[in-house]
Every structure is written in C-alpha cells, then in structure tokens.
Amino acid sequence: MMTVACEKEIEKLNQAILECSSIVFFGGAGVSTESGIPDFRSVDGLYNQKYDYPPETIISHSFYQRNPSMFYQFYKDKMIYTDAKPNVAHMKLAELERAGKLKAVVTQNIDGLHQLAGSKEVLELHGSVHRNYCTKCGKFFDLQYIIDSDGVPLCDECKRVTAEDVKITIADPIIKPDVVLYEEGLDNRTLTKTVQHISMADMLIIGGTSLAVYPAAGLIDYFKGKYLVVVNMQPTPRDQHADIVINAKIGEVFSKITI
C-alpha cells in the first residue's frame, strides 16, 4: 500500500505537470520490470544469477568477439522478452506526449516497449533488440530473424559455407544486435538529442533507475529546469537535489497521474 507521504508527493507531481509544458522522462530498468522484464541489479536480477561467466562479462564487446556462440546463447535466453507488453507507466508517458506535455522519453532499456505503447520521441541510449545488422554488409534484420536463427545468426546475403565442425568466429558475417555492450560507447546522435531535450526541459522525471550506469546517468546534469522528479523504489544519488521524490513502484505512481 502506498504511504501517505507518497500520496502527497504525487499530488505535488500532478500540480507540477499542470504548470509545465516541456517534460522529459529519463528511465531505466525499473520501468520494464512491471512488464515482466528483470533488471540487472535487484535481488532477482541478472547480476544475481549464476553463469559460467558474470553477465557483465558475457555482454561485453570483447566477449562478443571472442565467443559469439556463448554471447548469443545468453542474449537469446536472458535479454529478449517477446511476450512483454507495455505497462501503465509506458502508456501514461505516451498519453503525456499526445497531450503535448512530454517532449521526449530517454531510456536505458532495449525492449522497445515505449514505442509499442505509442511514444514517438524515444531516445534509446543503449540501443534496441529490435534492430540488428550484418557486421559485413550492414543489412538490417528484425528481432524475429534473430530468434529463429540456430545459434549465432548469420547474414543470409553474405554468409559463406562453413563446415559444421568449424567454430564461428568474428570473421564470419555475424548479425550484431544494435545494443550498446560493455566497452562500447553511446551513439553520438542519440547523446546530442538527449542533451538538447534535457537542457530545454522545465521538468525532468527520473524513473525506475538507480542512476548507477555511466555515462548515461551523467546526462541529467544538463537539466536546469524548474522541477526535478525522482520516482524509484530505492533511494538514488539525486534524491537530495530533487524537488519531488517518490519511493514507490513507477506503475502505481503513474496510474495516479492526471492530465
């Protein structure tokens, strides 16, 4: 049950939304956990599960190059959730955008649920499982092609005949997900647009993120607007600087937002 303090903060949030005309939402894994997608750092998250290698090692660029077979085994098993549907937070953000209040969603998630909910201006800092490209010719492949591939997905245009007993290496025409792996940098165009939106916003809502992943978390330093809002189950490093702090499930909070 939501506390009285949370209820009062939500009332403040609704009043602030009425005053604002340029809202930006900055979200993390906590936005999608209510859609059944586990985060990395919670008790049930990927960091607390047991594998031959730590998850952060498996989804690093160097590991992907060294061992694409094991990378894709983990990737298909633990990072693709085709049955996930947008939850109330995704839907409310799309509604705020249609109402002209929300100017952009900046997300660290790679699941595409914001777009599925109807949001148009979505800046995916860490990419998307729905975009995949051949590392040789650049041909685009959708998520279903990755799912249907046996083992490591290879480009159907430029793959060469490989004996079954020959190990697939990075020299093969492997399809790479357009997701930012550990050791890789963020897309400059996405970063530029994110900075533009945040620096022009009169309200920044931080939701469902521990703000532990950099450089993404550092982008909120560009906010100079009126209301800084934090909605997260656990405290974050920015709580002390926020005008409104709500420690509750983001879906419960957004279900009470009125437009």
Short mmCIF file of N, CA and C in Angstrom, two decimals, residues 39-213:
data_model
loop_
_atom_site.label_atom_id
_atom_site.label_comp_id
_atom_site.label_asym_id
_atom_site.label_seq_id
_atom_site.Cartn_x
_atom_site.Cartn_y
_atom_site.Cartn_z
N ASP A 39 15.47 -6.69 -14.07
CA ASP A 39 16.57 -5.74 -14.19
C ASP A 39 17.87 -6.46 -13.88
N PHE A 40 18.96 -5.71 -13.82
CA PHE A 40 20.28 -6.32 -13.62
C PHE A 40 20.68 -6.39 -12.15
N ARG A 41 20.25 -5.43 -11.35
CA ARG A 41 20.86 -5.29 -10.03
C ARG A 41 19.97 -5.66 -8.86
N SER A 42 18.71 -5.97 -9.08
CA SER A 42 17.83 -6.34 -7.98
C SER A 42 18.15 -7.74 -7.50
N VAL A 43 17.46 -8.16 -6.44
CA VAL A 43 17.67 -9.50 -5.88
C VAL A 43 17.46 -10.58 -6.92
N ASP A 44 16.46 -10.37 -7.79
CA ASP A 44 16.14 -11.36 -8.82
C ASP A 44 16.75 -11.02 -10.17
N GLY A 45 17.59 -9.98 -10.20
CA GLY A 45 18.13 -9.51 -11.47
C GLY A 45 19.23 -10.40 -12.03
N LEU A 46 19.66 -10.06 -13.24
CA LEU A 46 20.64 -10.88 -13.94
C LEU A 46 21.99 -10.95 -13.22
N TYR A 47 22.34 -9.88 -12.49
CA TYR A 47 23.62 -9.90 -11.80
C TYR A 47 23.64 -10.90 -10.66
N ASN A 48 22.49 -11.34 -10.21
CA ASN A 48 22.41 -12.25 -9.09
C ASN A 48 22.07 -13.68 -9.51
N GLN A 49 22.21 -13.97 -10.78
CA GLN A 49 22.03 -15.32 -11.28
C GLN A 49 23.40 -15.91 -11.61
N LYS A 50 23.47 -17.23 -11.68
CA LYS A 50 24.75 -17.91 -11.82
C LYS A 50 24.97 -18.40 -13.25
N TYR A 51 26.10 -18.02 -13.82
CA TYR A 51 26.51 -18.47 -15.15
C TYR A 51 27.99 -18.81 -15.10
N ASP A 52 28.50 -19.39 -16.18
CA ASP A 52 29.92 -19.70 -16.25
C ASP A 52 30.76 -18.42 -16.18
N TYR A 53 30.18 -17.33 -16.68
CA TYR A 53 30.83 -16.02 -16.61
C TYR A 53 29.82 -15.02 -16.05
N PRO A 54 30.29 -13.96 -15.42
CA PRO A 54 29.36 -12.92 -14.97
C PRO A 54 28.63 -12.30 -16.16
N PRO A 55 27.35 -11.93 -15.99
CA PRO A 55 26.61 -11.34 -17.10
C PRO A 55 27.30 -10.14 -17.74
N GLU A 56 27.94 -9.28 -16.91
CA GLU A 56 28.59 -8.10 -17.47
C GLU A 56 29.78 -8.48 -18.34
N THR A 57 30.35 -9.66 -18.11
CA THR A 57 31.43 -10.15 -18.98
C THR A 57 30.87 -10.67 -20.29
N ILE A 58 29.78 -11.43 -20.21
CA ILE A 58 29.18 -12.03 -21.40
C ILE A 58 28.69 -10.98 -22.37
N ILE A 59 28.12 -9.90 -21.84
CA ILE A 59 27.57 -8.87 -22.74
C ILE A 59 28.55 -7.71 -22.91
N SER A 60 29.82 -8.04 -22.94
CA SER A 60 30.86 -7.07 -23.26
C SER A 60 31.27 -7.25 -24.72
N HIS A 61 31.82 -6.20 -25.31
CA HIS A 61 32.23 -6.24 -26.71
C HIS A 61 33.33 -7.27 -26.94
N SER A 62 34.28 -7.32 -26.03
CA SER A 62 35.39 -8.26 -26.21
C SER A 62 34.92 -9.70 -26.12
N PHE A 63 33.97 -9.99 -25.22
CA PHE A 63 33.47 -11.36 -25.11
C PHE A 63 32.66 -11.73 -26.36
N TYR A 64 31.86 -10.78 -26.84
CA TYR A 64 31.09 -10.99 -28.08
C TYR A 64 32.02 -11.35 -29.23
N GLN A 65 33.15 -10.70 -29.31
CA GLN A 65 34.12 -11.00 -30.36
C GLN A 65 34.81 -12.34 -30.15
N ARG A 66 35.13 -12.64 -28.89
CA ARG A 66 35.84 -13.86 -28.56
C ARG A 66 34.97 -15.11 -28.66
N ASN A 67 33.73 -14.97 -28.20
CA ASN A 67 32.86 -16.14 -28.07
C ASN A 67 31.43 -15.78 -28.46
N PRO A 68 31.19 -15.53 -29.76
CA PRO A 68 29.84 -15.14 -30.18
C PRO A 68 28.78 -16.21 -29.89
N SER A 69 29.17 -17.47 -29.88
CA SER A 69 28.20 -18.54 -29.61
C SER A 69 27.64 -18.43 -28.20
N MET A 70 28.53 -18.28 -27.22
CA MET A 70 28.06 -18.15 -25.83
C MET A 70 27.35 -16.83 -25.61
N PHE A 71 27.85 -15.77 -26.27
CA PHE A 71 27.17 -14.47 -26.18
C PHE A 71 25.72 -14.61 -26.60
N TYR A 72 25.48 -15.23 -27.76
CA TYR A 72 24.12 -15.32 -28.27
C TYR A 72 23.26 -16.30 -27.47
N GLN A 73 23.88 -17.30 -26.89
CA GLN A 73 23.14 -18.20 -26.03
C GLN A 73 22.55 -17.44 -24.84
N PHE A 74 23.38 -16.60 -24.22
CA PHE A 74 22.93 -15.78 -23.10
C PHE A 74 21.94 -14.71 -23.57
N TYR A 75 22.27 -14.07 -24.68
CA TYR A 75 21.45 -12.97 -25.19
C TYR A 75 20.03 -13.43 -25.50
N LYS A 76 19.91 -14.55 -26.19
CA LYS A 76 18.58 -15.05 -26.55
C LYS A 76 17.80 -15.53 -25.32
N ASP A 77 18.53 -16.08 -24.36
CA ASP A 77 17.89 -16.67 -23.19
C ASP A 77 17.47 -15.63 -22.17
N LYS A 78 18.26 -14.55 -22.02
CA LYS A 78 18.06 -13.63 -20.90
C LYS A 78 17.79 -12.18 -21.27
N MET A 79 17.87 -11.82 -22.53
CA MET A 79 17.72 -10.40 -22.86
C MET A 79 16.62 -10.13 -23.89
N ILE A 80 15.94 -11.16 -24.33
CA ILE A 80 14.83 -11.00 -25.27
C ILE A 80 13.55 -11.49 -24.62
N TYR A 81 12.55 -10.63 -24.56
CA TYR A 81 11.27 -10.96 -23.93
C TYR A 81 10.14 -10.58 -24.88
N THR A 82 9.83 -11.51 -25.77
CA THR A 82 8.84 -11.20 -26.81
C THR A 82 7.42 -11.11 -26.27
N ASP A 83 7.17 -11.69 -25.12
CA ASP A 83 5.82 -11.67 -24.56
C ASP A 83 5.55 -10.42 -23.71
N ALA A 84 6.55 -9.61 -23.46
CA ALA A 84 6.38 -8.43 -22.62
C ALA A 84 5.48 -7.40 -23.29
N LYS A 85 4.62 -6.81 -22.51
CA LYS A 85 3.70 -5.78 -23.01
C LYS A 85 3.90 -4.49 -22.22
N PRO A 86 3.60 -3.35 -22.82
CA PRO A 86 3.73 -2.08 -22.10
C PRO A 86 2.86 -2.07 -20.84
N ASN A 87 3.38 -1.49 -19.78
CA ASN A 87 2.60 -1.36 -18.55
C ASN A 87 2.05 0.06 -18.42
N VAL A 88 1.44 0.35 -17.29
CA VAL A 88 0.76 1.63 -17.12
C VAL A 88 1.73 2.81 -17.24
N ALA A 89 2.98 2.62 -16.83
CA ALA A 89 3.96 3.72 -16.95
C ALA A 89 4.23 4.04 -18.41
N HIS A 90 4.45 3.01 -19.23
CA HIS A 90 4.66 3.23 -20.67
C HIS A 90 3.45 3.94 -21.29
N MET A 91 2.26 3.48 -20.93
CA MET A 91 1.04 4.03 -21.52
C MET A 91 0.82 5.48 -21.09
N LYS A 92 1.09 5.78 -19.83
CA LYS A 92 0.88 7.14 -19.35
C LYS A 92 1.87 8.11 -20.00
N LEU A 93 3.10 7.66 -20.21
CA LEU A 93 4.07 8.53 -20.89
C LEU A 93 3.63 8.84 -22.31
N ALA A 94 3.10 7.85 -23.01
CA ALA A 94 2.60 8.09 -24.36
C ALA A 94 1.43 9.06 -24.33
N GLU A 95 0.61 8.95 -23.30
CA GLU A 95 -0.54 9.86 -23.15
C GLU A 95 -0.07 11.29 -22.89
N LEU A 96 0.96 11.43 -22.06
CA LEU A 96 1.51 12.75 -21.79
C LEU A 96 2.10 13.38 -23.05
N GLU A 97 2.69 12.56 -23.90
CA GLU A 97 3.24 13.06 -25.16
C GLU A 97 2.12 13.53 -26.08
N ARG A 98 1.07 12.74 -26.19
CA ARG A 98 -0.07 13.12 -27.04
C ARG A 98 -0.73 14.41 -26.55
N ALA A 99 -0.68 14.63 -25.25
CA ALA A 99 -1.27 15.84 -24.67
C ALA A 99 -0.37 17.06 -24.85
N GLY A 100 0.82 16.86 -25.40
CA GLY A 100 1.73 17.97 -25.65
C GLY A 100 2.60 18.33 -24.47
N LYS A 101 2.52 17.56 -23.39
CA LYS A 101 3.30 17.85 -22.19
C LYS A 101 4.71 17.26 -22.27
N LEU A 102 4.79 16.02 -22.67
CA LEU A 102 6.06 15.29 -22.71
C LEU A 102 6.72 15.47 -24.07
N LYS A 103 7.97 15.88 -24.06
CA LYS A 103 8.70 16.12 -25.31
C LYS A 103 9.58 14.95 -25.72
N ALA A 104 10.02 14.14 -24.76
CA ALA A 104 10.88 13.01 -25.11
C ALA A 104 10.95 12.01 -23.96
N VAL A 105 11.12 10.75 -24.36
CA VAL A 105 11.45 9.68 -23.42
C VAL A 105 12.90 9.30 -23.69
N VAL A 106 13.73 9.38 -22.67
CA VAL A 106 15.11 8.92 -22.76
C VAL A 106 15.19 7.63 -21.95
N THR A 107 15.54 6.54 -22.61
CA THR A 107 15.51 5.26 -21.92
C THR A 107 16.83 4.51 -22.02
N GLN A 108 17.16 3.82 -20.95
CA GLN A 108 18.32 2.92 -20.94
C GLN A 108 17.91 1.50 -21.32
N ASN A 109 16.61 1.29 -21.52
CA ASN A 109 16.10 -0.04 -21.85
C ASN A 109 16.21 -0.33 -23.34
N ILE A 110 16.24 -1.61 -23.68
CA ILE A 110 16.43 -2.02 -25.07
C ILE A 110 15.24 -2.82 -25.59
N ASP A 111 14.12 -2.77 -24.87
CA ASP A 111 12.99 -3.66 -25.17
C ASP A 111 11.97 -3.11 -26.15
N GLY A 112 12.01 -1.81 -26.45
CA GLY A 112 11.07 -1.23 -27.40
C GLY A 112 9.65 -1.04 -26.89
N LEU A 113 9.43 -1.16 -25.59
CA LEU A 113 8.07 -1.08 -25.04
C LEU A 113 7.50 0.34 -25.09
N HIS A 114 8.35 1.34 -25.04
CA HIS A 114 7.84 2.72 -25.13
C HIS A 114 7.20 2.96 -26.50
N GLN A 115 7.86 2.51 -27.54
CA GLN A 115 7.29 2.66 -28.89
C GLN A 115 6.01 1.84 -29.03
N LEU A 116 6.00 0.64 -28.46
CA LEU A 116 4.82 -0.21 -28.53
C LEU A 116 3.63 0.44 -27.83
N ALA A 117 3.92 1.23 -26.80
CA ALA A 117 2.87 1.94 -26.07
C ALA A 117 2.36 3.16 -26.83
N GLY A 118 3.11 3.60 -27.85
CA GLY A 118 2.68 4.74 -28.65
C GLY A 118 3.56 5.97 -28.56
N SER A 119 4.63 5.94 -27.76
CA SER A 119 5.54 7.08 -27.69
C SER A 119 6.28 7.25 -29.02
N LYS A 120 6.45 8.48 -29.45
CA LYS A 120 7.07 8.77 -30.74
C LYS A 120 8.53 9.22 -30.60
N GLU A 121 8.79 10.13 -29.67
CA GLU A 121 10.15 10.64 -29.49
C GLU A 121 10.82 9.84 -28.37
N VAL A 122 11.44 8.73 -28.76
CA VAL A 122 12.10 7.84 -27.81
C VAL A 122 13.58 7.78 -28.15
N LEU A 123 14.41 8.16 -27.20
CA LEU A 123 15.86 8.14 -27.40
C LEU A 123 16.42 6.96 -26.61
N GLU A 124 16.88 5.95 -27.35
CA GLU A 124 17.35 4.71 -26.74
C GLU A 124 18.86 4.77 -26.55
N LEU A 125 19.27 5.10 -25.36
CA LEU A 125 20.70 5.28 -25.08
C LEU A 125 21.50 4.01 -25.30
N HIS A 126 20.89 2.88 -25.01
CA HIS A 126 21.61 1.61 -25.11
C HIS A 126 21.13 0.74 -26.27
N GLY A 127 20.41 1.35 -27.21
CA GLY A 127 20.01 0.62 -28.41
C GLY A 127 18.70 -0.15 -28.24
N SER A 128 18.51 -1.14 -29.12
CA SER A 128 17.24 -1.89 -29.13
C SER A 128 17.46 -3.29 -29.68
N VAL A 129 16.79 -4.26 -29.07
CA VAL A 129 16.83 -5.64 -29.58
C VAL A 129 16.12 -5.77 -30.92
N HIS A 130 15.32 -4.78 -31.26
CA HIS A 130 14.53 -4.84 -32.50
C HIS A 130 15.31 -4.41 -33.73
N ARG A 131 16.53 -3.91 -33.54
CA ARG A 131 17.38 -3.53 -34.66
C ARG A 131 18.63 -4.39 -34.65
N ASN A 132 18.92 -5.02 -35.77
CA ASN A 132 20.06 -5.93 -35.87
C ASN A 132 20.69 -5.78 -37.26
N TYR A 133 22.02 -5.80 -37.32
CA TYR A 133 22.70 -5.52 -38.58
C TYR A 133 23.83 -6.52 -38.83
N CYS A 134 24.00 -6.86 -40.11
CA CYS A 134 25.14 -7.68 -40.50
C CYS A 134 26.41 -6.86 -40.31
N THR A 135 27.41 -7.47 -39.69
CA THR A 135 28.65 -6.76 -39.43
C THR A 135 29.51 -6.62 -40.68
N LYS A 136 29.12 -7.29 -41.77
CA LYS A 136 29.87 -7.21 -43.02
C LYS A 136 29.24 -6.23 -44.01
N CYS A 137 27.96 -6.42 -44.29
CA CYS A 137 27.32 -5.60 -45.34
C CYS A 137 26.34 -4.57 -44.79
N GLY A 138 25.99 -4.66 -43.49
CA GLY A 138 25.10 -3.68 -42.89
C GLY A 138 23.62 -3.95 -43.10
N LYS A 139 23.26 -5.07 -43.70
CA LYS A 139 21.85 -5.38 -43.92
C LYS A 139 21.09 -5.45 -42.60
N PHE A 140 19.87 -4.90 -42.60
CA PHE A 140 19.03 -4.88 -41.40
C PHE A 140 18.28 -6.20 -41.24
N PHE A 141 18.15 -6.64 -39.99
CA PHE A 141 17.36 -7.82 -39.67
C PHE A 141 16.49 -7.52 -38.45
N ASP A 142 15.25 -8.00 -38.48
CA ASP A 142 14.36 -7.76 -37.34
C ASP A 142 14.62 -8.78 -36.24
N LEU A 143 13.91 -8.60 -35.14
CA LEU A 143 14.13 -9.46 -33.98
C LEU A 143 13.76 -10.91 -34.26
N GLN A 144 12.72 -11.12 -35.06
CA GLN A 144 12.28 -12.48 -35.32
C GLN A 144 13.36 -13.30 -36.03
N TYR A 145 14.12 -12.66 -36.91
CA TYR A 145 15.21 -13.36 -37.60
C TYR A 145 16.24 -13.86 -36.58
N ILE A 146 16.52 -13.05 -35.57
CA ILE A 146 17.48 -13.43 -34.54
C ILE A 146 16.93 -14.63 -33.75
N ILE A 147 15.68 -14.54 -33.38
CA ILE A 147 15.05 -15.61 -32.60
C ILE A 147 15.03 -16.92 -33.37
N ASP A 148 14.73 -16.83 -34.66
CA ASP A 148 14.60 -18.04 -35.48
C ASP A 148 15.95 -18.64 -35.88
N SER A 149 17.02 -17.89 -35.72
CA SER A 149 18.34 -18.38 -36.12
C SER A 149 18.81 -19.49 -35.18
N ASP A 150 19.45 -20.46 -35.76
CA ASP A 150 20.01 -21.56 -34.97
C ASP A 150 21.41 -21.18 -34.52
N GLY A 151 21.57 -20.91 -33.24
CA GLY A 151 22.86 -20.48 -32.74
C GLY A 151 23.15 -19.03 -33.08
N VAL A 152 24.35 -18.78 -33.58
CA VAL A 152 24.74 -17.42 -33.94
C VAL A 152 24.09 -17.03 -35.26
N PRO A 153 23.31 -15.96 -35.31
CA PRO A 153 22.67 -15.55 -36.56
C PRO A 153 23.67 -15.00 -37.56
N LEU A 154 23.61 -15.52 -38.80
CA LEU A 154 24.49 -15.06 -39.86
C LEU A 154 23.67 -14.39 -40.96
N CYS A 155 24.29 -13.46 -41.64
CA CYS A 155 23.62 -12.73 -42.72
C CYS A 155 23.26 -13.68 -43.86
N ASP A 156 22.02 -13.63 -44.31
CA ASP A 156 21.58 -14.50 -45.41
C ASP A 156 22.06 -14.01 -46.77
N GLU A 157 22.67 -12.83 -46.80
CA GLU A 157 23.17 -12.28 -48.06
C GLU A 157 24.64 -12.63 -48.29
N CYS A 158 25.43 -12.58 -47.26
CA CYS A 158 26.87 -12.70 -47.48
C CYS A 158 27.54 -13.80 -46.67
N LYS A 159 26.76 -14.67 -46.05
CA LYS A 159 27.41 -15.75 -45.30
C LYS A 159 28.05 -16.74 -46.26
N ARG A 160 29.18 -17.28 -45.85
CA ARG A 160 29.87 -18.26 -46.66
C ARG A 160 29.56 -19.66 -46.12
N VAL A 161 29.79 -20.64 -46.92
CA VAL A 161 29.56 -22.00 -46.49
C VAL A 161 30.62 -22.36 -45.46
N THR A 162 30.16 -22.77 -44.30
CA THR A 162 31.07 -23.11 -43.22
C THR A 162 30.81 -24.54 -42.78
N ALA A 163 31.87 -25.33 -42.68
CA ALA A 163 31.71 -26.71 -42.23
C ALA A 163 31.13 -26.73 -40.82
N GLU A 164 30.31 -27.71 -40.54
CA GLU A 164 29.63 -27.77 -39.26
C GLU A 164 30.60 -27.84 -38.09
N ASP A 165 31.77 -28.40 -38.33
CA ASP A 165 32.72 -28.57 -37.23
C ASP A 165 33.67 -27.39 -37.09
N VAL A 166 33.45 -26.34 -37.89
CA VAL A 166 34.29 -25.15 -37.80
C VAL A 166 33.61 -24.14 -36.87
N LYS A 167 34.32 -23.70 -35.87
CA LYS A 167 33.76 -22.75 -34.92
C LYS A 167 33.53 -21.39 -35.57
N ILE A 168 32.36 -20.82 -35.32
CA ILE A 168 32.05 -19.49 -35.85
C ILE A 168 32.89 -18.46 -35.11
N THR A 169 33.51 -17.57 -35.86
CA THR A 169 34.32 -16.51 -35.27
C THR A 169 33.82 -15.16 -35.76
N ILE A 170 34.43 -14.12 -35.25
CA ILE A 170 34.03 -12.77 -35.64
C ILE A 170 34.31 -12.50 -37.11
N ALA A 171 35.10 -13.35 -37.76
CA ALA A 171 35.38 -13.19 -39.18
C ALA A 171 34.18 -13.57 -40.04
N ASP A 172 33.23 -14.31 -39.48
CA ASP A 172 32.03 -14.68 -40.21
C ASP A 172 31.07 -13.48 -40.27
N PRO A 173 30.13 -13.50 -41.24
CA PRO A 173 29.16 -12.40 -41.36
C PRO A 173 28.08 -12.47 -40.29
N ILE A 174 28.49 -12.23 -39.05
CA ILE A 174 27.57 -12.30 -37.92
C ILE A 174 26.66 -11.08 -37.88
N ILE A 175 25.43 -11.31 -37.47
CA ILE A 175 24.50 -10.20 -37.25
C ILE A 175 24.65 -9.76 -35.80
N LYS A 176 24.88 -8.46 -35.61
CA LYS A 176 25.04 -7.93 -34.25
C LYS A 176 23.81 -7.12 -33.86
N PRO A 177 23.29 -7.35 -32.66
CA PRO A 177 22.19 -6.51 -32.18
C PRO A 177 22.65 -5.06 -32.05
N ASP A 178 21.76 -4.14 -32.36
CA ASP A 178 22.08 -2.73 -32.20
C ASP A 178 21.87 -2.33 -30.75
N VAL A 179 22.63 -2.98 -29.87
CA VAL A 179 22.61 -2.67 -28.45
C VAL A 179 24.03 -2.31 -28.02
N VAL A 180 24.13 -1.42 -27.06
CA VAL A 180 25.43 -0.99 -26.58
C VAL A 180 25.94 -1.99 -25.56
N LEU A 181 27.01 -2.68 -25.90
CA LEU A 181 27.61 -3.64 -25.00
C LEU A 181 28.60 -2.94 -24.07
N TYR A 182 28.97 -3.59 -22.99
CA TYR A 182 30.04 -3.06 -22.16
C TYR A 182 31.29 -2.89 -23.02
N GLU A 183 32.01 -1.82 -22.78
CA GLU A 183 33.22 -1.43 -23.51
C GLU A 183 32.90 -0.67 -24.79
N GLU A 184 31.63 -0.48 -25.12
CA GLU A 184 31.26 0.29 -26.31
C GLU A 184 30.74 1.66 -25.89
N GLY A 185 30.90 2.64 -26.77
CA GLY A 185 30.43 3.99 -26.49
C GLY A 185 28.99 4.18 -26.93
N LEU A 186 28.35 5.21 -26.40
CA LEU A 186 26.98 5.53 -26.79
C LEU A 186 26.98 6.24 -28.13
N ASP A 187 25.84 6.16 -28.81
CA ASP A 187 25.69 6.80 -30.12
C ASP A 187 25.69 8.31 -29.97
N ASN A 188 26.54 8.98 -30.73
CA ASN A 188 26.69 10.43 -30.60
C ASN A 188 25.42 11.20 -30.97
N ARG A 189 24.72 10.75 -31.99
CA ARG A 189 23.49 11.45 -32.38
C ARG A 189 22.42 11.35 -31.30
N THR A 190 22.32 10.18 -30.70
CA THR A 190 21.36 10.00 -29.61
C THR A 190 21.75 10.85 -28.41
N LEU A 191 23.03 10.90 -28.11
CA LEU A 191 23.51 11.72 -27.00
C LEU A 191 23.21 13.19 -27.23
N THR A 192 23.45 13.67 -28.44
CA THR A 192 23.21 15.08 -28.75
C THR A 192 21.74 15.44 -28.59
N LYS A 193 20.85 14.62 -29.12
CA LYS A 193 19.42 14.89 -28.99
C LYS A 193 18.97 14.82 -27.53
N THR A 194 19.54 13.88 -26.78
CA THR A 194 19.19 13.76 -25.37
C THR A 194 19.58 15.02 -24.61
N VAL A 195 20.78 15.50 -24.82
CA VAL A 195 21.24 16.72 -24.16
C VAL A 195 20.35 17.90 -24.53
N GLN A 196 19.98 17.99 -25.79
CA GLN A 196 19.11 19.09 -26.23
C GLN A 196 17.77 19.06 -25.50
N HIS A 197 17.16 17.89 -25.44
CA HIS A 197 15.85 17.77 -24.79
C HIS A 197 15.95 18.07 -23.30
N ILE A 198 16.94 17.49 -22.63
CA ILE A 198 17.05 17.67 -21.18
C ILE A 198 17.37 19.12 -20.83
N SER A 199 18.23 19.75 -21.59
CA SER A 199 18.63 21.13 -21.30
C SER A 199 17.49 22.12 -21.53
N MET A 200 16.51 21.75 -22.36
CA MET A 200 15.38 22.63 -22.66
C MET A 200 14.14 22.32 -21.83
N ALA A 201 14.19 21.26 -21.02
CA ALA A 201 13.01 20.82 -20.27
C ALA A 201 12.75 21.70 -19.05
N ASP A 202 11.46 21.88 -18.72
CA ASP A 202 11.12 22.56 -17.47
C ASP A 202 10.84 21.54 -16.36
N MET A 203 10.70 20.25 -16.75
CA MET A 203 10.59 19.18 -15.76
C MET A 203 11.33 17.96 -16.27
N LEU A 204 12.13 17.36 -15.41
CA LEU A 204 12.79 16.10 -15.72
C LEU A 204 12.33 15.07 -14.70
N ILE A 205 11.70 14.00 -15.21
CA ILE A 205 11.25 12.90 -14.35
C ILE A 205 12.23 11.75 -14.52
N ILE A 206 12.90 11.39 -13.45
CA ILE A 206 13.80 10.23 -13.44
C ILE A 206 13.01 9.06 -12.85
N GLY A 207 12.89 7.98 -13.59
CA GLY A 207 12.06 6.88 -13.11
C GLY A 207 12.66 5.51 -13.33
N GLY A 208 12.59 4.68 -12.30
CA GLY A 208 12.99 3.28 -12.44
C GLY A 208 14.45 3.06 -12.74
N THR A 209 15.32 3.89 -12.18
CA THR A 209 16.75 3.74 -12.40
C THR A 209 17.53 4.09 -11.15
N SER A 210 18.57 3.32 -10.89
CA SER A 210 19.43 3.58 -9.73
C SER A 210 20.45 4.66 -10.02
N LEU A 211 20.52 5.09 -11.28
CA LEU A 211 21.49 6.10 -11.72
C LEU A 211 22.93 5.64 -11.44
N ALA A 212 23.14 4.35 -11.66
CA ALA A 212 24.46 3.77 -11.41
C ALA A 212 25.26 3.55 -12.68
N VAL A 213 24.61 3.67 -13.85
CA VAL A 213 25.28 3.37 -15.11
C VAL A 213 25.70 4.67 -15.79
#
